[in-house]
mmCIF file of C-alpha atoms in Angstrom:
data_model
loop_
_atom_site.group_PDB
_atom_site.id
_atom_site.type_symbol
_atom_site.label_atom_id
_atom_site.label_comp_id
_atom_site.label_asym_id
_atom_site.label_seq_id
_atom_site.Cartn_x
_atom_site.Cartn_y
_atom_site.Cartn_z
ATOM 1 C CA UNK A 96 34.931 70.495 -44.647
ATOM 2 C CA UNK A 97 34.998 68.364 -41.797
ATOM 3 C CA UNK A 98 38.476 68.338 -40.883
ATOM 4 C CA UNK A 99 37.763 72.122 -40.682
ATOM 5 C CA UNK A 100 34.942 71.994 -38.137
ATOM 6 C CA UNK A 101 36.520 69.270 -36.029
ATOM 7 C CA UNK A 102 39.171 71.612 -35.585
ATOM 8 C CA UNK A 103 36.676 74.611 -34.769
ATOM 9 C CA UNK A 104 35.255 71.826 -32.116
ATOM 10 C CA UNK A 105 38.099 71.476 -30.682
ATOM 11 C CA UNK A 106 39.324 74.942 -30.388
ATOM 12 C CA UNK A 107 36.220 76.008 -29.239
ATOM 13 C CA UNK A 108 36.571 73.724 -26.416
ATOM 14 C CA UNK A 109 39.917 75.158 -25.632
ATOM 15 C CA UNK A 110 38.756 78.982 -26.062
ATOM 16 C CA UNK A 111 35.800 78.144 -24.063
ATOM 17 C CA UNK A 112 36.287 75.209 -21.697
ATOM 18 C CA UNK A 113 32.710 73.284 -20.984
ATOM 19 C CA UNK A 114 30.178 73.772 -23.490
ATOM 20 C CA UNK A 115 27.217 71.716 -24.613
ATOM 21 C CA UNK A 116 26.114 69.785 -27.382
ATOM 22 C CA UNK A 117 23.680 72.278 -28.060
ATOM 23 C CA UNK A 118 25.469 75.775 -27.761
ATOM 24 C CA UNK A 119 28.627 73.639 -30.064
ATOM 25 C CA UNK A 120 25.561 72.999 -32.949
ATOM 26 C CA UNK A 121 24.700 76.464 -32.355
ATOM 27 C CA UNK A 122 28.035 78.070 -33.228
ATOM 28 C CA UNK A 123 29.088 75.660 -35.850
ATOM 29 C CA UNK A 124 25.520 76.208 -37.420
ATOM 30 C CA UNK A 125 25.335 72.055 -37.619
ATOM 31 C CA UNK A 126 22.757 69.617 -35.984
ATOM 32 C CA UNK A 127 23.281 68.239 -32.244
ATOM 33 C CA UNK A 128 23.331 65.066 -33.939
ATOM 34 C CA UNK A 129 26.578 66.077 -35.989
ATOM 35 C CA UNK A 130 28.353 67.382 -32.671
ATOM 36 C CA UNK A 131 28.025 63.961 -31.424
ATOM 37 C CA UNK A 132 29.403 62.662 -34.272
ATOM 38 C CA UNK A 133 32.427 64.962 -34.209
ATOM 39 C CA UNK A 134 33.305 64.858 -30.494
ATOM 40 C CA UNK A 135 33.345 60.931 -31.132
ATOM 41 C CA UNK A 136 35.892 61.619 -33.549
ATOM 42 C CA UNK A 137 37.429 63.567 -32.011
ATOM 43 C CA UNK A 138 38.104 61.449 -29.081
ATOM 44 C CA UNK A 139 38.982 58.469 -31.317
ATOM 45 C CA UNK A 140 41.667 60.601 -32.854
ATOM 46 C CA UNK A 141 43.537 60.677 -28.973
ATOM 47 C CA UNK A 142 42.207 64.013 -28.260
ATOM 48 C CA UNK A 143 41.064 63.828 -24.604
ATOM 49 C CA UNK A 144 37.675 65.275 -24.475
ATOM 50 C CA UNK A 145 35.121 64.434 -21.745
ATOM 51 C CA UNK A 146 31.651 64.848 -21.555
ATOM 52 C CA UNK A 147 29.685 65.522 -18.135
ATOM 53 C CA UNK A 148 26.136 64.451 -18.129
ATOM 54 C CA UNK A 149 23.315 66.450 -15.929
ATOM 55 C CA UNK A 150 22.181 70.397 -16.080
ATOM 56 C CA UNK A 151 25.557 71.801 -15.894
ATOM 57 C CA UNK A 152 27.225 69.051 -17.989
ATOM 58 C CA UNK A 153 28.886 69.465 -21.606
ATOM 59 C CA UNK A 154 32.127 68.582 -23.220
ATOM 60 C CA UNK A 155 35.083 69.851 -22.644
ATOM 61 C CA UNK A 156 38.853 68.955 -22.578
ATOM 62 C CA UNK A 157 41.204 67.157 -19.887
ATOM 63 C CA UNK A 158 42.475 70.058 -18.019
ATOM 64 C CA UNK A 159 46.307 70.876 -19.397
ATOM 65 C CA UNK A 160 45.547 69.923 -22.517
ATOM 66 C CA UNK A 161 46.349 72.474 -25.257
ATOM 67 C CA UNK A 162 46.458 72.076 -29.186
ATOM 68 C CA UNK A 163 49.441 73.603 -30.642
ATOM 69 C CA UNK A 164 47.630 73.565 -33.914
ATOM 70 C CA UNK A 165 47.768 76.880 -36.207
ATOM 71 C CA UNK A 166 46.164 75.795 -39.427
ATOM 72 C CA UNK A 167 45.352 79.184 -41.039
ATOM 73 C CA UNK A 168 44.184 79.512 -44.331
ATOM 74 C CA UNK A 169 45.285 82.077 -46.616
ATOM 75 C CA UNK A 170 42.109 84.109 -46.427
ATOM 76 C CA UNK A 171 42.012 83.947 -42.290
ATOM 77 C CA UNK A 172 45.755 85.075 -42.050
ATOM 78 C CA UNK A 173 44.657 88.165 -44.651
ATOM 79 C CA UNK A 174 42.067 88.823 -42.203
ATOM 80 C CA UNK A 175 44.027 88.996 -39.206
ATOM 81 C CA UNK A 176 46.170 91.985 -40.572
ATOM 82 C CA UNK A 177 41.951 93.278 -40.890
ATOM 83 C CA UNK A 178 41.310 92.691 -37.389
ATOM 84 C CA UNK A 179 43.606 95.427 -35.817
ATOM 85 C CA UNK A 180 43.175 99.544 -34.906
ATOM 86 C CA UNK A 181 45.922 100.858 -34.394
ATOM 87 C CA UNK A 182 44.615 103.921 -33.817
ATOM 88 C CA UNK A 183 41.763 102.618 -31.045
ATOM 89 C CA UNK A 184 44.473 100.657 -29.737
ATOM 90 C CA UNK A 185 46.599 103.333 -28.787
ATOM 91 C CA UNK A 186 44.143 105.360 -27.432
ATOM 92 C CA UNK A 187 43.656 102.572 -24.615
ATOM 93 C CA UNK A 188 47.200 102.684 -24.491
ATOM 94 C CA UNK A 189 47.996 99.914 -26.354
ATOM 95 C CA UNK A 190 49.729 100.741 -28.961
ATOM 96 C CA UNK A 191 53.151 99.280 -28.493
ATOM 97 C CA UNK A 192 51.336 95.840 -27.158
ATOM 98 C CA UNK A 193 49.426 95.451 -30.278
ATOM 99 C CA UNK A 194 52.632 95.780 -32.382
ATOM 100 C CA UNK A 195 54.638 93.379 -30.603
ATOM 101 C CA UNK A 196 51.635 91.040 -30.904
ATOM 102 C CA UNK A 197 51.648 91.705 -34.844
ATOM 103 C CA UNK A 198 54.844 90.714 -35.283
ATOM 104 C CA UNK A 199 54.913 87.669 -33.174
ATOM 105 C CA UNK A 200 51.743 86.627 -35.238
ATOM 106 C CA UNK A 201 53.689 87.494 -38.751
ATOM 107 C CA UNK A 202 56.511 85.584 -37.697
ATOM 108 C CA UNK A 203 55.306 82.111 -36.682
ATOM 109 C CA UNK A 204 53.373 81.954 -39.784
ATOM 110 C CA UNK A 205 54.832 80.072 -42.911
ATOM 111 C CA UNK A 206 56.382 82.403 -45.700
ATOM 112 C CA UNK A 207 53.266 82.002 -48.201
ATOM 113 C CA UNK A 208 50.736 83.157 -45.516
ATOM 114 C CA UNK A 209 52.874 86.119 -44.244
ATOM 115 C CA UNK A 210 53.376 87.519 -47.763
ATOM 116 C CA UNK A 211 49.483 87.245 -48.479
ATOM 117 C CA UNK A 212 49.371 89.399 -44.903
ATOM 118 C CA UNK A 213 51.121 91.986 -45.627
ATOM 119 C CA UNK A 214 49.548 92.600 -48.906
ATOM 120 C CA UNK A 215 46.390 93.193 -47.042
ATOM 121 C CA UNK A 216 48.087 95.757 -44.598
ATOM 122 C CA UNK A 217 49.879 97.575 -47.710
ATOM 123 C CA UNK A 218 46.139 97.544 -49.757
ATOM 124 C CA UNK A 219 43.654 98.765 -46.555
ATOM 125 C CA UNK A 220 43.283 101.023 -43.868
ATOM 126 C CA UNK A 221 40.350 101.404 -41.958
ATOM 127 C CA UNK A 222 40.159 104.790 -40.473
ATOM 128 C CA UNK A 223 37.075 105.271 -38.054
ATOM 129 C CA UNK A 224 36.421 108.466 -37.479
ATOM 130 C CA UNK A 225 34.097 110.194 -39.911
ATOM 131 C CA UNK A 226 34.467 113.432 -42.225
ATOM 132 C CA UNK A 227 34.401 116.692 -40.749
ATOM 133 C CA UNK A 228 34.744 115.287 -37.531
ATOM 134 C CA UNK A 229 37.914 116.461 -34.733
ATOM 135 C CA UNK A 230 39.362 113.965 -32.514
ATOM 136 C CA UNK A 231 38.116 114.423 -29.103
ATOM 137 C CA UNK A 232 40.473 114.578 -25.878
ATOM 138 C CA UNK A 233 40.293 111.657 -23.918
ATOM 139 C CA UNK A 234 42.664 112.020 -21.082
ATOM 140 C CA UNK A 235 40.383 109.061 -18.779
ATOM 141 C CA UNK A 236 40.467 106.624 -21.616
ATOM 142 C CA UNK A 237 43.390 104.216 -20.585
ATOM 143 C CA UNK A 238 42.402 104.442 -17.079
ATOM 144 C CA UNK A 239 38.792 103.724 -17.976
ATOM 145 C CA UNK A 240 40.126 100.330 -19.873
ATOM 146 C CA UNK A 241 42.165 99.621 -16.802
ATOM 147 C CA UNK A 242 38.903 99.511 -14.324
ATOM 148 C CA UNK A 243 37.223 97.551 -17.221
ATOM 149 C CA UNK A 244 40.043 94.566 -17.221
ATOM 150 C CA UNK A 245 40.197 94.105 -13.437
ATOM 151 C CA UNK A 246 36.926 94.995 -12.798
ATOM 152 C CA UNK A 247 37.493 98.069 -10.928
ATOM 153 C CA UNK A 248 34.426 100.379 -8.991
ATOM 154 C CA UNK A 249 34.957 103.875 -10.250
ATOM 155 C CA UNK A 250 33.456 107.284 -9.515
ATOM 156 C CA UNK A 251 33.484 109.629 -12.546
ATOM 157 C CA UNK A 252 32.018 113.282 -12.814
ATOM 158 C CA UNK A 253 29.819 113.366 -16.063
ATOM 159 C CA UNK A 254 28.953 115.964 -18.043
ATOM 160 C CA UNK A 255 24.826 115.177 -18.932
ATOM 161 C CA UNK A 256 23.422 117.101 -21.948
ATOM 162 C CA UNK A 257 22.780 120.604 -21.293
ATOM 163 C CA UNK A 258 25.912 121.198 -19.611
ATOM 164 C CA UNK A 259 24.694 119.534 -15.859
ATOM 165 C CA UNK A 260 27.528 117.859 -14.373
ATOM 166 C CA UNK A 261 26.656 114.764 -12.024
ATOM 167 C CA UNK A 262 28.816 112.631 -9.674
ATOM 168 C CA UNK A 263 28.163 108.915 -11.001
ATOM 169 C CA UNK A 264 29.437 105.407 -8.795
ATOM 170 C CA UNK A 265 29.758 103.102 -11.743
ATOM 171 C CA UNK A 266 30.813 99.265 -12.219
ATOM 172 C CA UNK A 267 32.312 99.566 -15.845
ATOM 173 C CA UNK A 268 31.612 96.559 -18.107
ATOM 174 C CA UNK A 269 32.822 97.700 -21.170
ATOM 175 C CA UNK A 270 33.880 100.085 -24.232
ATOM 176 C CA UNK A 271 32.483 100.454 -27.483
ATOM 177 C CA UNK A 272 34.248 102.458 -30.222
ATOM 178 C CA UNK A 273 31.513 103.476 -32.813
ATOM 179 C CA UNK A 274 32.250 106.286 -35.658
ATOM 180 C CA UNK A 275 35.307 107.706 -34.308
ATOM 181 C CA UNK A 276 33.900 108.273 -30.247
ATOM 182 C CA UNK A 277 33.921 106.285 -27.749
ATOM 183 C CA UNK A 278 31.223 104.930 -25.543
ATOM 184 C CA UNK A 279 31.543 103.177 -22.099
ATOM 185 C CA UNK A 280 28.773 100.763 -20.443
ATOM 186 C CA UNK A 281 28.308 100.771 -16.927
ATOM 187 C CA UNK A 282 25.597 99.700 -14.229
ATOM 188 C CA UNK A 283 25.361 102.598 -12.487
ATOM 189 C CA UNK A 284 22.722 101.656 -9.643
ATOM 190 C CA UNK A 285 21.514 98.323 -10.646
ATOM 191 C CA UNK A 286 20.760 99.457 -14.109
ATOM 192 C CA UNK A 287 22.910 99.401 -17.609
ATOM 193 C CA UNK A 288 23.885 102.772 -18.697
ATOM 194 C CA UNK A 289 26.100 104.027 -21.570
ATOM 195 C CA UNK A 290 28.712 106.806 -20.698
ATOM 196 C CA UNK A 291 30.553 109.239 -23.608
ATOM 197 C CA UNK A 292 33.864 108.750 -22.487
ATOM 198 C CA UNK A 293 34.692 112.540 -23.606
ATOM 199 C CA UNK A 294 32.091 113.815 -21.284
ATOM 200 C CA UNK A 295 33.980 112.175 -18.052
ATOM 201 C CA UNK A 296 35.667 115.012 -16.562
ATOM 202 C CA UNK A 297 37.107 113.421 -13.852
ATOM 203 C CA UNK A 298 37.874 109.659 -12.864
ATOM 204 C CA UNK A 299 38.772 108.162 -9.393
ATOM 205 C CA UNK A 300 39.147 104.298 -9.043
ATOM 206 C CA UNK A 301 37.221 103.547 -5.483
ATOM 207 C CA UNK A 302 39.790 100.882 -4.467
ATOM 208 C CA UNK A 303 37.448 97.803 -4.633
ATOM 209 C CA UNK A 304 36.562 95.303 -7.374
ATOM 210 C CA UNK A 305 32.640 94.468 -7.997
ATOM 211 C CA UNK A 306 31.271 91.399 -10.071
ATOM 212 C CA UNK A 307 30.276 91.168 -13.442
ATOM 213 C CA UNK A 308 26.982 90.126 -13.655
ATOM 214 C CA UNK A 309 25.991 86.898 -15.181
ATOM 215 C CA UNK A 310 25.451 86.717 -18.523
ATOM 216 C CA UNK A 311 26.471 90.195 -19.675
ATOM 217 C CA UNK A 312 27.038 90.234 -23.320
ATOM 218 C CA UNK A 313 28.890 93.538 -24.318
ATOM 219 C CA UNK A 314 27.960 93.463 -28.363
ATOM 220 C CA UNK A 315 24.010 92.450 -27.420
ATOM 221 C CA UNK A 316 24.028 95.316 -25.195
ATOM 222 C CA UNK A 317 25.011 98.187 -27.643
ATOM 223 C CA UNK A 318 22.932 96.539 -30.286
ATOM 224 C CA UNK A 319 20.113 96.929 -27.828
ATOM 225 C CA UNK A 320 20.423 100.391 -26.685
ATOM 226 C CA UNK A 321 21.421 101.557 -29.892
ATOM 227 C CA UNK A 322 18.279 100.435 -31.335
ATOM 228 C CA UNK A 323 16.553 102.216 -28.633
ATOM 229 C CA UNK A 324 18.674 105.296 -28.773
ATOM 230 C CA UNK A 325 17.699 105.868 -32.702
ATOM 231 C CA UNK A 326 14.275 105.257 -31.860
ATOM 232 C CA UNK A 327 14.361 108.136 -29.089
ATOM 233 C CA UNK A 328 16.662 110.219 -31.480
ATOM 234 C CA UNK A 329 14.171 109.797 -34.687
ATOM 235 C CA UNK A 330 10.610 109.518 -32.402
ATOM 236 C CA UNK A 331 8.179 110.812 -35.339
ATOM 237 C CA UNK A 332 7.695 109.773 -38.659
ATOM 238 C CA UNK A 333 7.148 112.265 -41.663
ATOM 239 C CA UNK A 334 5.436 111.029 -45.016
ATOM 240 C CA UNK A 335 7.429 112.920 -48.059
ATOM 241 C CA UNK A 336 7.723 112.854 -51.440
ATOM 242 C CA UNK A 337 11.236 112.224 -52.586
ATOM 243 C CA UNK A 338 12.483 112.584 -56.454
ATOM 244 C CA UNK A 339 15.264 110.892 -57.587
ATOM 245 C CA UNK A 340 17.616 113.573 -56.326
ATOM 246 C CA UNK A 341 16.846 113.094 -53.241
ATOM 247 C CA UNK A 342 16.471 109.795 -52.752
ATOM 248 C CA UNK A 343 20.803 109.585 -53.833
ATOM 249 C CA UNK A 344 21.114 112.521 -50.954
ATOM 250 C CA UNK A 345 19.045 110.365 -48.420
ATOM 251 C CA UNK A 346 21.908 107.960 -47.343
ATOM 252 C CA UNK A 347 24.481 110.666 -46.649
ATOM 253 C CA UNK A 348 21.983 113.351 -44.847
ATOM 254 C CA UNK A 349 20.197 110.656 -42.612
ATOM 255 C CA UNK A 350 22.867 107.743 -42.331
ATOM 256 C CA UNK A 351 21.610 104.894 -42.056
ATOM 257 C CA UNK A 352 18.349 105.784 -40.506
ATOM 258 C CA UNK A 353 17.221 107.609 -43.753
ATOM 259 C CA UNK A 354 18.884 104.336 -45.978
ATOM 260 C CA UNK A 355 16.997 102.077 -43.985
ATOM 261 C CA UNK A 356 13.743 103.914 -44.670
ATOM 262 C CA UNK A 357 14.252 103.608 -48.572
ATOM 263 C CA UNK A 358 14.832 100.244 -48.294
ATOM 264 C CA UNK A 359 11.656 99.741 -46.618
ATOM 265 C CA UNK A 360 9.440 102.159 -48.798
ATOM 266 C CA UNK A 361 6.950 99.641 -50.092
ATOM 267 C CA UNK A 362 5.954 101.935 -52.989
ATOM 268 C CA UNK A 363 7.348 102.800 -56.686
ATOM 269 C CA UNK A 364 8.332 106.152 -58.461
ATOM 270 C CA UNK A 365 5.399 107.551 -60.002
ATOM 271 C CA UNK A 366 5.388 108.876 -63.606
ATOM 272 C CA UNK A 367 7.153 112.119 -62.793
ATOM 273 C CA UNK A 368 9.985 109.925 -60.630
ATOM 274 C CA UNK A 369 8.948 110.856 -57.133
ATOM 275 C CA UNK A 370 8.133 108.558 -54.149
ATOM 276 C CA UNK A 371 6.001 108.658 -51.435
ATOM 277 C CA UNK A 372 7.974 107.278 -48.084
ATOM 278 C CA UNK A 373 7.224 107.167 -44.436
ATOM 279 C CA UNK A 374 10.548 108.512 -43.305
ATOM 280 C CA UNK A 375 11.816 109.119 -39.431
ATOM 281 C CA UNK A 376 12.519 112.527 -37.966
ATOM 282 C CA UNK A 377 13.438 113.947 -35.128
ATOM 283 C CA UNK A 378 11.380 116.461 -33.036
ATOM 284 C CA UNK A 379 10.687 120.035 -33.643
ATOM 285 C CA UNK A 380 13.681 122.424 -34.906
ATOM 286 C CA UNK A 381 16.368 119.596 -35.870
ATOM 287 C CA UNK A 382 14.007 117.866 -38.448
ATOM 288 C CA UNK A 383 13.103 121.429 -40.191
ATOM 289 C CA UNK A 384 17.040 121.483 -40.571
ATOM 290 C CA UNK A 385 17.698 118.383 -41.750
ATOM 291 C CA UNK A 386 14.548 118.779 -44.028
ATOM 292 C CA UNK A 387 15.732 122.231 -45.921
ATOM 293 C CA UNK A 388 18.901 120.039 -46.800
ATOM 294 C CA UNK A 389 16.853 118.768 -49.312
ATOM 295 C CA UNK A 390 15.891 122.143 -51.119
ATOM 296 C CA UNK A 391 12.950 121.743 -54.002
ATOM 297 C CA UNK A 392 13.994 118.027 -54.067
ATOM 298 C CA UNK A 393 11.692 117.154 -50.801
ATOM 299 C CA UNK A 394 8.201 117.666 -50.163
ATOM 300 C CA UNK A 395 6.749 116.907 -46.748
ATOM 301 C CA UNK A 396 3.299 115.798 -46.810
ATOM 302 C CA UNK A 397 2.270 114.912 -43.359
ATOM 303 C CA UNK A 398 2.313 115.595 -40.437
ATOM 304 C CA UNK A 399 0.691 118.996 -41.200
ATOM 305 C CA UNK A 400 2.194 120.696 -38.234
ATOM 306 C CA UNK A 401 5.709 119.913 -39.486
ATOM 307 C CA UNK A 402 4.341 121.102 -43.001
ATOM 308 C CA UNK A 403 3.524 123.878 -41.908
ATOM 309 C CA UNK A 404 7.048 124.769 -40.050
ATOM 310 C CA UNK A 405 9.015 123.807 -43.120
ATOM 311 C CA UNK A 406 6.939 126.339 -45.467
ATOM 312 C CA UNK A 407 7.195 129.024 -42.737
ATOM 313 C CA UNK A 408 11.345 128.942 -43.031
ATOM 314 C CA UNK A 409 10.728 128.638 -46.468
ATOM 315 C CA UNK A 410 9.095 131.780 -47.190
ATOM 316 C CA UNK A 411 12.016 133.796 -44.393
ATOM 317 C CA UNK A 412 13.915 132.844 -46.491
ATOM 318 C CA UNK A 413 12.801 133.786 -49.847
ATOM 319 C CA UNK A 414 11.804 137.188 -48.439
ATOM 320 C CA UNK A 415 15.758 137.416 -47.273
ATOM 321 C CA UNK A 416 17.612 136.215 -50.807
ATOM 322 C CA UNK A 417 14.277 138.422 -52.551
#
């Protein structure tokens, strides 16, 4: 176990260059008190690590120094062959990198671990997008990537939602591939935006290079504004009765919004096995849709308003099939 995280300490150090006791306890999930411990180690084993003392001090190595250590496991060589899209990858037009890449990895490792490799290639296979879902055109993706690497100014004409098209400036920061589409982040004016890379209609690199800011973290980001997204997209919350029926449908009508919300019902079936649930919707005509999904195996009780709306389809459409 140690041997294990003195090598993460190290490696760290050499993915990372300076870091501090702190943010090392932080990532190995140890106390500071441990770190100190190790880095002594360390250092008594001939590895030449340093630390600076004051504000902007840490440890970190000699500079040169590299460890040509490999030390894989079996289960963290299985989960490289894991790691990879080929599919996402050759949409940024890297297709052909990411295989030569895979078989460099495949053949410095030892015979056992490239066997237990494979097997995980030849037994999985993520595929991203969803059902019932085409692949969208993206004819600006590679060149979107390239301004993301080197940091490129771009100006991009965006298609908004209703059709308006707008002439952006943007300083990309990053992509995101989620369900199949793919999203771009960008501060567009001073302030963090997120782009649908399908929506860019046209894409001219500016000629300059602009600074990242400090401290942007790419995976904090999208979990922030896709927390606030869902909460614009599902705004109102409906209480409903739900029998068991329903509550299996839930899941794959809502995602994970409507999973979420079942996890979170603090109540129990009554005697006939339905239960009451606070449950998010969106506004006006989309929740009445996703609501008649549900047939006789939903009942809204509240808000009255969307009650109301629901019975008012209802009967249309009994007096149509009547």
């Amino acid at each position: 176990m140690r041997a294990s995280r003195l090598l993460s300490v190290l490696l760290l150090l050499q993915n990372r260059g300076r870091m501090t006791a702190e943010e090392l306890a932080a990532e190995l999930e140890v106390s500071v008190r441990t770190v100190y411990r190790d880095v002594e180690a360390l250092s008594a084993a001939g590895v030449p690590v340093y630390a600076d003392r004051g504000r902007t001090g840490g440890y970190q190595l000699v500079d040169g120094y590299r460890t040509r250590l490999t030390g894989l496991t079996e289960e963290e060589a299985q989960s490289l062959s894991l790691a990879g899209l080929p599919g996402a990858a050759a949409e940024l037009g890297l297709g052909t990198v990411l295989a030569a890449a895979q078989l460099k990895l495949h053949a410095a490792m030892p015979a056992e671990l490239r066997t237990g490799a494979s097997k995980v290639s030849e037994r999985f296979y993520l595929d991203v997008p969803g059902w019932h879902r085409g692949i969208e055109s993206l004819p600006r993706l590679s060149e979107l990537a390239d301004a993301v690497w080197h940091t490129r100014r771009i100006k991009v004409r965006y298609e908004r939602w209703g059709q308006r098209k707008v002439d952006r400036v943007l300083d990309p920061l990053g992509l995101i591939l989620k369900a199949g589409n793919w999203y771009l982040a960008a501060r567009c004016e001073g302030n963090d935006r997120t782009y649908r890379v399908s929506r860019i209609e046209e894409l001219e690199d500016l000629g300059e290079t602009f600074e990242r800011p400090s401290g942007f973290d790419l995976v904090r980001y999208w979990r922030d504004w896709s927390e606030q997204f869902e909460k614009r997209m599902y705004p109102r919350v409906a209480v409903v009765r739900l029998n068991e029926r329903a509550r299996i449908l839930l899941p794959f009508y809502l995602g994970a919004v409507g999973a979420r919300a079942l996890r979170e019902a603090d109540a129990e079936p009554d005697e006939n096995g339905w239960l009451t649930m606070d449950l998010p919707v969106e506004p006006g005509e989309p929740a009445v849709g996703e609501l008649l999904r549900f047939g006789g195996n939903l009942e809204v009780l509240e808000p009255p308003e969307l009650r109301e709306r629901l019975a008012e389809e209802i009967r249309k459409m009994g007096t149509r099939y009547g």
